[in-house]
Amino acid sequence: MHPLLLWFHRTGSPPEFYRLSGLFLPWMYALAALSGLPALYLGLFRTPADYLQGDSFRIIYIHVPSAWMSMFIFAFMAFAGAMALIWHVKIAEVIARAAAPIGAMFTAVTLITGSLWGRPTWGTYWVWDARLTSELVLLFLYFGVIALQQAIEDPRKAARAAAILALVGLVNLPVIHYSVEWWNTLHQGQSIRLFASDKSTIDSSMLAPLILMAFATKFWFAASLLARARVLVLEQESGKDWVRQMIRNEQGLAS
Amino acid sequence: MSDAVIWPLLKRDALLLFRRRSETLAPLWFALIVATAFPLALGPEAAKLTRIAGGVAWVIFLLASLLSLDALFRSDVEDGSLDVMLASRRSLTLIVACKMLLNWLGTALPLLLLTPVIAYAYDLDQGALPVLLLSLLLGTPIICTFGALAAALTAHLRRGGVLLSLIVLPLTLPVLIFGAGAVEAVITGGSARQPLLFLAAGAVVTVAFGPWLVAETLKTG
C-alpha cells in the first residue's frame, strides 16, 4: 500500500483520530484565543470610528467573519459527507455530523449581528435584501441536515443521508443565491450596498482586525469541531476494546 | 416498455392511485381550500387578487405536493417491495423514474388542470395564464424531484412529515421565485423569457439526474 494511503487509513481509524485530535485540540483553542482576543481588542478599542456609521460599524468584526464561516462550513460539511459516501470513512461521517451545528451557529450569529447593525444603519432589523434572504435559507438548509442526522437512529445511515442532502444543498446554494438576487431586483427591493464602494478603500487599520478575526474563527471552528467529533467517536465506539481500555486506564490512574 | 417488471409495477401504482381515491384527490381538495382561504384572509378586491394570483398558484402547488410525498416510498420500504426491487436485476433508477412519473401525474397534473379555474377566480390577466401554465409545467418536475429525494431520505423513518417540508422547501425556493416571477414579469409588462428558461434548464437537469440520485439514496438507507 502507498504510504500516503496507509497514513490516511490509519488517521481515519477512530482510536488514532482520538489520540491525534487530543494532541491538536489545546493548540487550536490557543491559536483561536491568540488571534481572536487581539482582533477584538483592535477592532473594538483601537480602530477609529467610521466617519459614516460611527461605532456601530464595529460589529463587522463579528459579522463578516461569521458570514464567511457560515458558507465555508457548509462546503466543508458537504465535502466530508462526500468522503463518507465514497470511501465510507467513519471519521468523515463523524466530522460532517460535528460540523453541522457549528455552521448553523455561525449562520445564526451572522443573521443576528446583521440585524443589530441594520437597526441604527438602515432603520430596521430586517429587510428582504438578497443577501439576508440567502443567509436565512442557508440556516434552513443547516436545520434540514441537522434534523435528518438526528431523526435516523443508525449513525452511519444518518451520516449517509445527511451527506446526500448536504451535497444537493451545496449544488443548490449558488442557484438559491442568484435566484434570490433576481427576485429582489424584480421586486424593487432596497439595495443598500454600503461596502460595495468601500471594499477597495477600507482603511488598513480597519482591515487588520478583520483578517485576524477570520483566522480566529477558523481556529475556533477547528477546535470546536475536534471537541465535538471526539465525543461522537466515543459515543459510537463505546462498545469497542480501545475505549474500554482507555476508561480502565483513566480509572486506574484516578484510584 | 413491455418490460416484465416495469410494466406490472407501473400498472400496480396506477391502480393504487385509482383505488385510493380519497388520497389521490387530497392535493386537489387542499388546493381548492387554500385558494379559497387567500381571498378570505386578504379581502375580495379584484386588483389585489390579480396581483397575487401567480404567487398563490405556486405556493398552493408547493404545499400540495408535500401531501403525497410521505407515501411515495414508505409502503415499499415497509412491506419489503423495495428489497424485492433491489434483488431483481432491474435498474432501480428506472423503477424509481416510473414511480416519480406517476407521482407527478397524480399530483401536478390535476393541479395544472385546476389552475385555469383558480386563475379565473382570481381574475388573472388573460395574457398571463399561458405563462403561469408553462411555468408550472416546467417547474413542477423540479419540485417533484426534490420531493422524491426527501421522501427517499426519510423512507426508513416511521414519520417523515415535518422533516419532509424542512428538506423540500429550502431546496425548491428558486423554483418558486422563477415560477411566480415569470407571471409577475408578464403582469408588469416585462418578458417572462429569462425565468422560464431557468425553469426549463432546472427541469432538464433534475429530470435527467433525479431518478438516479433518488435510487442511490434509497440504496444507502
Short mmCIF file of C-alpha atoms in Angstrom, two decimals:
data_model
loop_
_atom_site.label_atom_id
_atom_site.label_comp_id
_atom_site.label_asym_id
_atom_site.label_seq_id
_atom_site.Cartn_x
_atom_site.Cartn_y
_atom_site.Cartn_z
CA MET A 1 0.00 0.00 0.00
CA HIS A 2 1.12 3.52 -0.80
CA PRO A 3 2.49 5.20 2.35
CA LEU A 4 0.19 8.20 1.91
CA LEU A 5 -2.85 5.92 1.67
CA LEU A 6 -1.65 4.00 4.67
CA TRP A 7 -1.32 7.19 6.69
CA PHE A 8 -4.80 8.20 5.54
CA HIS A 9 -6.31 4.92 6.66
CA ARG A 10 -4.52 4.98 9.98
CA THR A 11 -5.52 8.56 10.75
CA GLY A 12 -9.05 7.67 9.70
CA SER A 13 -9.30 4.95 12.31
CA PRO A 14 -11.22 6.06 15.40
CA PRO A 15 -8.59 5.32 18.10
CA GLU A 16 -5.83 7.05 16.15
CA PHE A 17 -8.10 10.00 15.41
CA TYR A 18 -9.00 10.25 19.08
CA ARG A 19 -5.33 10.30 20.07
CA LEU A 20 -4.28 12.85 17.43
CA SER A 21 -7.25 15.15 17.96
CA GLY A 22 -6.45 15.17 21.68
CA LEU A 23 -2.99 16.48 20.83
CA PHE A 24 -4.28 19.14 18.43
CA LEU A 25 -7.22 20.37 20.47
CA PRO A 26 -5.45 22.59 23.04
CA TRP A 27 -3.32 24.15 20.28
CA MET A 28 -6.40 25.03 18.25
CA TYR A 29 -8.01 26.69 21.27
CA ALA A 30 -4.77 28.54 21.98
CA LEU A 31 -4.45 29.77 18.39
CA ALA A 32 -8.10 30.87 18.41
CA ALA A 33 -7.50 32.88 21.58
CA LEU A 34 -4.18 34.29 20.31
CA SER A 35 -5.76 35.60 17.11
CA GLY A 36 -9.25 36.32 18.41
CA LEU A 37 -8.51 38.38 21.53
CA PRO A 38 -6.11 40.84 19.84
CA ALA A 39 -8.55 41.11 16.93
CA LEU A 40 -11.37 42.01 19.31
CA TYR A 41 -9.18 44.48 21.20
CA LEU A 42 -8.00 46.19 17.99
CA GLY A 43 -11.44 46.17 16.42
CA LEU A 44 -13.38 47.39 19.44
CA PHE A 45 -10.91 49.82 21.05
CA ARG A 46 -8.04 50.79 18.76
CA THR A 47 -9.66 51.20 15.37
CA PRO A 48 -11.03 54.71 14.76
CA ALA A 49 -14.79 55.07 14.42
CA ASP A 50 -16.18 55.09 10.91
CA TYR A 51 -16.94 58.56 9.57
CA LEU A 52 -20.34 57.41 8.29
CA GLN A 53 -21.55 54.84 10.79
CA GLY A 54 -19.75 55.85 13.97
CA ASP A 55 -19.13 52.98 16.38
CA SER A 56 -21.91 50.73 15.08
CA PHE A 57 -19.67 49.55 12.25
CA ARG A 58 -17.51 47.64 14.77
CA ILE A 59 -19.95 44.76 14.68
CA ILE A 60 -18.49 43.78 11.30
CA TYR A 61 -15.58 42.20 13.19
CA ILE A 62 -18.02 39.56 14.36
CA HIS A 63 -20.47 39.70 11.46
CA VAL A 64 -18.27 39.36 8.40
CA PRO A 65 -16.03 36.50 9.65
CA SER A 66 -19.17 34.66 10.78
CA ALA A 67 -20.72 35.10 7.35
CA TRP A 68 -17.56 33.69 5.72
CA MET A 69 -17.60 30.75 8.12
CA SER A 70 -21.30 30.03 7.57
CA MET A 71 -20.64 29.31 3.91
CA PHE A 72 -17.21 27.73 4.39
CA ILE A 73 -18.53 25.21 6.94
CA PHE A 74 -21.41 24.17 4.68
CA ALA A 75 -18.94 23.41 1.89
CA PHE A 76 -16.65 21.67 4.38
CA MET A 77 -19.56 19.58 5.70
CA ALA A 78 -20.62 18.59 2.18
CA PHE A 79 -17.01 17.65 1.33
CA ALA A 80 -16.69 15.49 4.46
CA GLY A 81 -20.05 13.97 3.56
CA ALA A 82 -18.79 13.16 0.08
CA MET A 83 -15.79 11.36 1.60
CA ALA A 84 -18.18 9.44 3.83
CA LEU A 85 -20.32 8.44 0.85
CA ILE A 86 -17.49 7.48 -1.49
CA TRP A 87 -15.00 5.77 0.84
CA HIS A 88 -17.20 5.02 3.86
CA VAL A 89 -14.65 6.72 6.11
CA LYS A 90 -16.08 6.58 9.61
CA ILE A 91 -14.22 9.67 10.76
CA ALA A 92 -15.51 11.70 7.78
CA GLU A 93 -19.06 10.79 8.86
CA VAL A 94 -18.33 11.96 12.40
CA ILE A 95 -16.67 15.17 11.18
CA ALA A 96 -19.64 16.05 8.95
CA ARG A 97 -22.02 15.46 11.82
CA ALA A 98 -19.92 17.56 14.19
CA ALA A 99 -19.65 20.43 11.69
CA ALA A 100 -23.39 20.96 11.15
CA PRO A 101 -24.34 22.61 14.48
CA ILE A 102 -21.24 24.84 14.39
CA GLY A 103 -22.15 26.03 10.90
CA ALA A 104 -25.74 26.67 11.98
CA MET A 105 -24.43 28.67 14.94
CA PHE A 106 -22.24 30.87 12.71
CA THR A 107 -25.19 31.39 10.35
CA ALA A 108 -27.41 32.42 13.26
CA VAL A 109 -24.71 34.79 14.57
CA THR A 110 -24.41 36.31 11.09
CA LEU A 111 -28.16 36.96 10.93
CA ILE A 112 -28.40 38.32 14.49
CA THR A 113 -25.36 40.63 14.28
CA GLY A 114 -26.54 41.77 10.85
CA SER A 115 -29.95 42.76 12.14
CA LEU A 116 -28.42 44.51 15.18
CA TRP A 117 -26.25 46.53 12.80
CA GLY A 118 -29.20 47.13 10.48
CA ARG A 119 -31.30 48.84 13.13
CA PRO A 120 -29.16 52.01 13.51
CA THR A 121 -27.89 51.94 9.94
CA TRP A 122 -30.94 51.04 7.84
CA GLY A 123 -33.54 51.86 10.48
CA THR A 124 -34.88 48.29 10.60
CA TYR A 125 -33.87 44.90 11.98
CA TRP A 126 -34.90 43.06 8.85
CA VAL A 127 -35.22 43.85 5.15
CA TRP A 128 -35.86 41.32 2.40
CA ASP A 129 -32.48 42.02 0.94
CA ALA A 130 -30.98 39.33 -1.30
CA ARG A 131 -28.03 38.64 1.00
CA LEU A 132 -30.18 38.42 4.12
CA THR A 133 -32.68 36.12 2.48
CA SER A 134 -29.99 33.78 1.12
CA GLU A 135 -28.40 33.58 4.55
CA LEU A 136 -31.79 32.72 6.07
CA VAL A 137 -32.26 29.93 3.53
CA LEU A 138 -28.77 28.68 4.39
CA LEU A 139 -29.89 28.44 8.02
CA PHE A 140 -32.91 26.40 6.93
CA LEU A 141 -30.63 24.08 4.95
CA TYR A 142 -28.47 23.57 8.06
CA PHE A 143 -31.61 22.80 10.08
CA GLY A 144 -32.67 20.22 7.49
CA VAL A 145 -29.28 18.48 7.64
CA ILE A 146 -29.24 18.51 11.46
CA ALA A 147 -32.83 17.25 11.70
CA LEU A 148 -32.06 14.41 9.30
CA GLN A 149 -28.92 13.48 11.26
CA GLN A 150 -30.92 13.28 14.45
CA ALA A 151 -34.01 11.55 13.01
CA ILE A 152 -32.21 8.44 11.75
CA GLU A 153 -31.10 6.24 14.62
CA ASP A 154 -28.27 4.32 13.00
CA PRO A 155 -25.43 6.90 12.96
CA ARG A 156 -23.86 5.50 9.80
CA LYS A 157 -27.11 5.59 7.81
CA ALA A 158 -27.84 9.03 9.23
CA ALA A 159 -24.44 10.23 8.04
CA ARG A 160 -25.02 8.98 4.50
CA ALA A 161 -28.49 10.52 4.22
CA ALA A 162 -27.28 13.84 5.63
CA ALA A 163 -24.30 13.77 3.25
CA ILE A 164 -26.59 13.42 0.23
CA LEU A 165 -28.71 16.32 1.46
CA ALA A 166 -25.64 18.47 2.17
CA LEU A 167 -24.28 17.82 -1.33
CA VAL A 168 -27.59 18.62 -3.01
CA GLY A 169 -27.82 21.72 -0.85
CA LEU A 170 -24.31 22.78 -1.82
CA VAL A 171 -25.07 22.47 -5.54
CA ASN A 172 -28.25 24.42 -4.91
CA LEU A 173 -26.67 27.25 -2.91
CA PRO A 174 -25.49 29.35 -5.87
CA VAL A 175 -28.84 28.79 -7.62
CA ILE A 176 -30.67 29.93 -4.50
CA HIS A 177 -28.37 32.92 -4.12
CA TYR A 178 -28.76 34.18 -7.69
CA SER A 179 -32.49 33.48 -7.84
CA VAL A 180 -33.00 35.49 -4.66
CA GLU A 181 -30.92 38.33 -6.12
CA TRP A 182 -33.01 38.32 -9.27
CA TRP A 183 -36.22 38.20 -7.22
CA ASN A 184 -35.03 41.23 -5.27
CA THR A 185 -34.31 43.34 -8.33
CA LEU A 186 -37.68 42.31 -9.75
CA HIS A 187 -39.44 43.49 -6.62
CA GLN A 188 -37.51 46.78 -6.48
CA GLY A 189 -36.15 45.92 -3.07
CA GLN A 190 -33.77 48.14 -1.15
CA SER A 191 -30.31 47.60 -2.44
CA ILE A 192 -28.12 49.38 0.05
CA ARG A 193 -24.56 48.49 -0.72
CA LEU A 194 -22.50 50.21 1.91
CA PHE A 195 -19.47 48.07 1.34
CA ALA A 196 -19.56 47.89 -2.43
CA SER A 197 -17.73 51.21 -2.76
CA ASP A 198 -15.79 50.83 0.49
CA LYS A 199 -14.32 47.47 -0.42
CA SER A 200 -11.21 48.88 -2.01
CA THR A 201 -10.94 51.91 0.23
CA ILE A 202 -11.28 50.21 3.61
CA ASP A 203 -8.53 51.58 5.81
CA SER A 204 -5.77 49.16 6.79
CA SER A 205 -6.34 49.91 10.47
CA MET A 206 -9.86 48.57 9.98
CA LEU A 207 -8.77 45.65 7.83
CA ALA A 208 -6.11 44.12 10.10
CA PRO A 209 -8.51 43.10 12.91
CA LEU A 210 -10.88 41.66 10.29
CA ILE A 211 -8.20 39.40 8.81
CA LEU A 212 -7.11 38.35 12.32
CA MET A 213 -10.70 37.56 13.23
CA ALA A 214 -11.13 35.50 10.07
CA PHE A 215 -8.22 33.34 11.26
CA ALA A 216 -9.63 33.22 14.79
CA THR A 217 -13.00 31.88 13.62
CA LYS A 218 -11.22 29.21 11.54
CA PHE A 219 -9.19 28.05 14.55
CA TRP A 220 -12.24 28.19 16.78
CA PHE A 221 -14.13 26.05 14.26
CA ALA A 222 -11.28 23.54 14.17
CA ALA A 223 -11.20 23.33 17.98
CA SER A 224 -14.97 23.10 18.33
CA LEU A 225 -15.13 20.50 15.55
CA LEU A 226 -12.47 18.29 17.15
CA ALA A 227 -14.07 18.56 20.59
CA ARG A 228 -17.48 17.54 19.19
CA ALA A 229 -16.02 14.81 16.99
CA ARG A 230 -14.18 13.28 19.95
CA VAL A 231 -17.42 12.97 21.91
CA LEU A 232 -19.21 11.46 18.91
CA VAL A 233 -16.37 8.97 18.35
CA LEU A 234 -16.55 7.86 21.97
CA GLU A 235 -20.32 7.54 21.69
CA GLN A 236 -20.21 5.45 18.53
CA GLU A 237 -17.26 3.30 19.63
CA SER A 238 -18.43 2.86 23.21
CA GLY A 239 -18.57 -0.93 22.86
CA LYS A 240 -15.06 -1.27 21.46
CA ASP A 241 -11.97 -2.52 23.24
CA TRP A 242 -9.85 0.60 22.84
CA VAL A 243 -12.46 2.74 24.57
CA ARG A 244 -12.78 0.24 27.43
CA GLN A 245 -9.01 0.11 27.76
CA MET A 246 -8.82 3.88 27.87
CA ILE A 247 -11.53 4.19 30.51
CA ARG A 248 -9.83 1.50 32.58
CA ASN A 249 -6.51 3.31 32.37
CA GLU A 250 -8.14 6.57 33.43
CA GLN A 251 -9.91 4.91 36.34
CA GLY A 252 -6.70 3.15 37.29
CA LEU A 253 -4.93 6.50 37.40
CA ALA A 254 -7.75 8.05 39.37
CA SER A 255 -7.98 5.38 42.05
CA MET B 1 -41.69 -0.51 -22.28
CA SER B 2 -43.10 -4.05 -22.49
CA ASP B 3 -40.85 -4.98 -19.63
CA ALA B 4 -41.63 -7.93 -17.35
CA VAL B 5 -41.02 -5.94 -14.18
CA ILE B 6 -41.55 -2.30 -15.00
CA TRP B 7 -44.93 -2.67 -16.63
CA PRO B 8 -46.66 -4.51 -13.74
CA LEU B 9 -45.14 -2.02 -11.33
CA LEU B 10 -46.48 0.92 -13.28
CA LYS B 11 -49.87 -0.78 -13.51
CA ARG B 12 -49.87 -1.52 -9.78
CA ASP B 13 -49.08 2.06 -8.82
CA ALA B 14 -51.61 3.46 -11.27
CA LEU B 15 -54.23 1.09 -9.87
CA LEU B 16 -53.38 2.21 -6.36
CA LEU B 17 -53.89 5.82 -7.45
CA PHE B 18 -57.39 4.91 -8.67
CA ARG B 19 -58.29 2.69 -5.74
CA ARG B 20 -57.25 5.14 -3.04
CA ARG B 21 -59.37 7.90 -4.45
CA SER B 22 -59.55 9.90 -1.25
CA GLU B 23 -55.76 10.02 -1.01
CA THR B 24 -55.33 10.78 -4.69
CA LEU B 25 -57.80 13.64 -4.54
CA ALA B 26 -56.39 15.07 -1.29
CA PRO B 27 -54.00 17.51 -3.02
CA LEU B 28 -56.89 18.79 -5.15
CA TRP B 29 -59.18 19.45 -2.18
CA PHE B 30 -56.26 21.00 -0.37
CA ALA B 31 -55.55 23.29 -3.32
CA LEU B 32 -59.18 24.39 -3.53
CA ILE B 33 -59.34 25.13 0.19
CA VAL B 34 -56.12 27.15 0.21
CA ALA B 35 -57.21 29.02 -2.93
CA THR B 36 -60.41 29.95 -1.08
CA ALA B 37 -58.52 30.91 2.07
CA PHE B 38 -56.41 33.67 0.46
CA PRO B 39 -59.31 35.93 -0.65
CA LEU B 40 -60.98 35.39 2.73
CA ALA B 41 -57.82 36.43 4.53
CA LEU B 42 -56.81 39.32 2.25
CA GLY B 43 -60.18 40.71 1.17
CA PRO B 44 -62.04 40.37 -2.13
CA GLU B 45 -60.64 43.38 -4.06
CA ALA B 46 -60.05 42.16 -7.59
CA ALA B 47 -56.98 44.31 -8.11
CA LYS B 48 -55.18 42.76 -5.17
CA LEU B 49 -56.13 39.20 -6.12
CA THR B 50 -54.98 39.77 -9.70
CA ARG B 51 -51.54 40.72 -8.43
CA ILE B 52 -51.10 37.69 -6.17
CA ALA B 53 -52.71 35.01 -8.39
CA GLY B 54 -49.44 33.69 -9.84
CA GLY B 55 -47.69 33.55 -6.49
CA VAL B 56 -50.68 31.90 -4.82
CA ALA B 57 -50.90 29.20 -7.51
CA TRP B 58 -47.22 28.40 -6.90
CA VAL B 59 -47.47 28.33 -3.11
CA ILE B 60 -50.52 26.07 -3.38
CA PHE B 61 -48.66 23.62 -5.58
CA LEU B 62 -45.59 23.63 -3.36
CA LEU B 63 -47.65 22.79 -0.27
CA ALA B 64 -49.96 20.34 -2.03
CA SER B 65 -47.02 18.39 -3.42
CA LEU B 66 -45.80 17.78 0.15
CA LEU B 67 -49.01 15.87 0.92
CA SER B 68 -48.34 12.93 -1.37
CA LEU B 69 -44.63 12.55 -0.60
CA ASP B 70 -44.79 10.67 2.67
CA ALA B 71 -46.43 7.69 0.97
CA LEU B 72 -44.13 7.69 -2.06
CA PHE B 73 -41.58 5.08 -0.92
CA ARG B 74 -42.59 4.26 2.64
CA SER B 75 -45.04 1.46 1.80
CA ASP B 76 -42.43 -0.12 -0.48
CA VAL B 77 -39.87 0.00 2.32
CA GLU B 78 -42.25 -1.33 4.97
CA ASP B 79 -43.72 -4.30 3.06
CA GLY B 80 -40.39 -5.38 1.60
CA SER B 81 -41.18 -4.43 -2.00
CA LEU B 82 -38.03 -2.33 -2.09
CA ASP B 83 -35.87 -5.33 -1.17
CA VAL B 84 -37.50 -7.31 -3.96
CA MET B 85 -36.85 -4.47 -6.40
CA LEU B 86 -33.22 -4.33 -5.26
CA ALA B 87 -32.90 -8.09 -5.63
CA SER B 88 -34.47 -8.09 -9.10
CA ARG B 89 -31.84 -7.41 -11.67
CA ARG B 90 -33.74 -4.37 -12.97
CA SER B 91 -32.21 -0.95 -12.66
CA LEU B 92 -33.65 0.70 -9.59
CA THR B 93 -33.22 4.04 -11.38
CA LEU B 94 -35.78 3.00 -13.98
CA ILE B 95 -38.22 1.77 -11.33
CA VAL B 96 -37.81 4.98 -9.34
CA ALA B 97 -38.29 7.04 -12.52
CA CYS B 98 -41.62 5.28 -13.08
CA LYS B 99 -42.74 5.97 -9.53
CA MET B 100 -41.74 9.61 -9.84
CA LEU B 101 -43.60 9.94 -13.13
CA LEU B 102 -46.75 8.52 -11.54
CA ASN B 103 -46.33 10.82 -8.57
CA TRP B 104 -46.17 13.77 -10.97
CA LEU B 105 -49.24 12.52 -12.87
CA GLY B 106 -51.09 12.10 -9.58
CA THR B 107 -50.28 15.49 -8.04
CA ALA B 108 -49.05 18.00 -10.61
CA LEU B 109 -51.37 17.16 -13.49
CA PRO B 110 -54.67 17.59 -11.56
CA LEU B 111 -53.38 20.87 -10.15
CA LEU B 112 -52.37 22.01 -13.63
CA LEU B 113 -55.94 21.33 -14.75
CA LEU B 114 -57.27 23.23 -11.75
CA THR B 115 -55.01 26.24 -12.34
CA PRO B 116 -57.19 27.92 -15.03
CA VAL B 117 -60.12 27.77 -12.61
CA ILE B 118 -58.08 29.40 -9.84
CA ALA B 119 -56.72 31.97 -12.32
CA TYR B 120 -60.25 32.83 -13.43
CA ALA B 121 -61.48 33.11 -9.84
CA TYR B 122 -58.58 35.43 -9.02
CA ASP B 123 -59.14 37.45 -12.19
CA LEU B 124 -55.60 36.87 -13.51
CA ASP B 125 -54.69 38.60 -16.79
CA GLN B 126 -55.65 36.55 -19.84
CA GLY B 127 -52.14 37.00 -21.20
CA ALA B 128 -50.54 35.75 -18.01
CA LEU B 129 -52.40 32.43 -17.86
CA PRO B 130 -50.33 30.66 -20.57
CA VAL B 131 -47.15 31.82 -18.85
CA LEU B 132 -48.41 30.55 -15.48
CA LEU B 133 -49.32 27.18 -17.00
CA LEU B 134 -45.98 26.92 -18.79
CA SER B 135 -44.06 27.84 -15.64
CA LEU B 136 -45.98 25.17 -13.71
CA LEU B 137 -45.37 22.61 -16.45
CA LEU B 138 -41.62 23.29 -16.31
CA GLY B 139 -41.33 23.84 -12.57
CA THR B 140 -43.42 21.00 -11.17
CA PRO B 141 -41.00 18.24 -12.28
CA ILE B 142 -38.24 20.03 -10.32
CA ILE B 143 -40.36 20.19 -7.19
CA CYS B 144 -41.47 16.56 -7.59
CA THR B 145 -37.82 15.50 -7.95
CA PHE B 146 -36.70 17.28 -4.77
CA GLY B 147 -39.81 15.86 -3.11
CA ALA B 148 -38.90 12.34 -4.17
CA LEU B 149 -35.37 12.89 -2.85
CA ALA B 150 -36.74 14.00 0.52
CA ALA B 151 -39.11 11.02 0.54
CA ALA B 152 -36.18 8.68 -0.16
CA LEU B 153 -34.08 10.26 2.59
CA THR B 154 -36.88 9.75 5.13
CA ALA B 155 -38.30 6.48 3.74
CA HIS B 156 -36.88 4.38 6.58
CA LEU B 157 -38.27 6.62 9.31
CA ARG B 158 -41.62 5.95 10.91
CA ARG B 159 -42.80 9.52 10.27
CA GLY B 160 -41.22 11.93 7.84
CA GLY B 161 -43.88 14.65 7.87
CA VAL B 162 -42.22 17.79 9.22
CA LEU B 163 -38.76 16.70 8.14
CA LEU B 164 -40.04 16.42 4.55
CA SER B 165 -41.10 20.04 4.39
CA LEU B 166 -37.90 21.16 6.11
CA ILE B 167 -35.89 19.43 3.38
CA VAL B 168 -38.05 20.28 0.36
CA LEU B 169 -38.93 23.93 0.91
CA PRO B 170 -35.43 25.50 1.04
CA LEU B 171 -34.30 23.49 -1.99
CA THR B 172 -37.31 24.48 -4.08
CA LEU B 173 -37.29 28.20 -3.29
CA PRO B 174 -35.60 29.08 -6.61
CA VAL B 175 -38.42 27.29 -8.47
CA LEU B 176 -40.97 29.35 -6.53
CA ILE B 177 -39.09 32.57 -7.29
CA PHE B 178 -38.75 31.91 -11.03
CA GLY B 179 -42.27 30.48 -11.36
CA ALA B 180 -44.03 33.33 -9.60
CA GLY B 181 -41.53 35.79 -11.14
CA ALA B 182 -42.45 34.74 -14.67
CA VAL B 183 -46.10 35.61 -14.03
CA GLU B 184 -45.12 38.82 -12.25
CA ALA B 185 -42.95 39.83 -15.20
CA VAL B 186 -45.81 39.40 -17.66
CA ILE B 187 -48.27 41.34 -15.48
CA THR B 188 -45.86 44.25 -15.08
CA GLY B 189 -45.29 44.36 -18.82
CA GLY B 190 -41.88 42.71 -18.90
CA SER B 191 -40.70 39.49 -20.51
CA ALA B 192 -41.02 36.08 -18.88
CA ARG B 193 -38.29 34.62 -21.06
CA GLN B 194 -35.48 34.58 -18.51
CA PRO B 195 -37.31 32.88 -15.61
CA LEU B 196 -38.92 30.36 -17.95
CA LEU B 197 -35.55 29.46 -19.45
CA PHE B 198 -34.15 29.00 -15.93
CA LEU B 199 -37.05 26.70 -15.09
CA ALA B 200 -36.55 24.74 -18.31
CA ALA B 201 -32.86 24.30 -17.52
CA GLY B 202 -33.69 23.18 -13.99
CA ALA B 203 -36.30 20.73 -15.29
CA VAL B 204 -33.82 19.20 -17.74
CA VAL B 205 -31.13 18.78 -15.06
CA THR B 206 -33.43 17.37 -12.36
CA VAL B 207 -35.33 15.01 -14.65
CA ALA B 208 -32.02 13.71 -16.05
CA PHE B 209 -30.23 13.15 -12.73
CA GLY B 210 -33.13 12.97 -10.28
CA PRO B 211 -34.19 9.30 -10.64
CA TRP B 212 -30.59 8.12 -10.37
CA LEU B 213 -29.94 10.24 -7.27
CA VAL B 214 -33.18 9.11 -5.62
CA ALA B 215 -32.41 5.45 -6.41
CA GLU B 216 -28.91 5.77 -4.91
CA THR B 217 -30.41 7.42 -1.84
CA LEU B 218 -32.85 4.52 -1.40
CA LYS B 219 -29.94 2.08 -1.66
CA THR B 220 -27.97 3.75 1.13
CA GLY B 221 -30.94 3.62 3.55
#
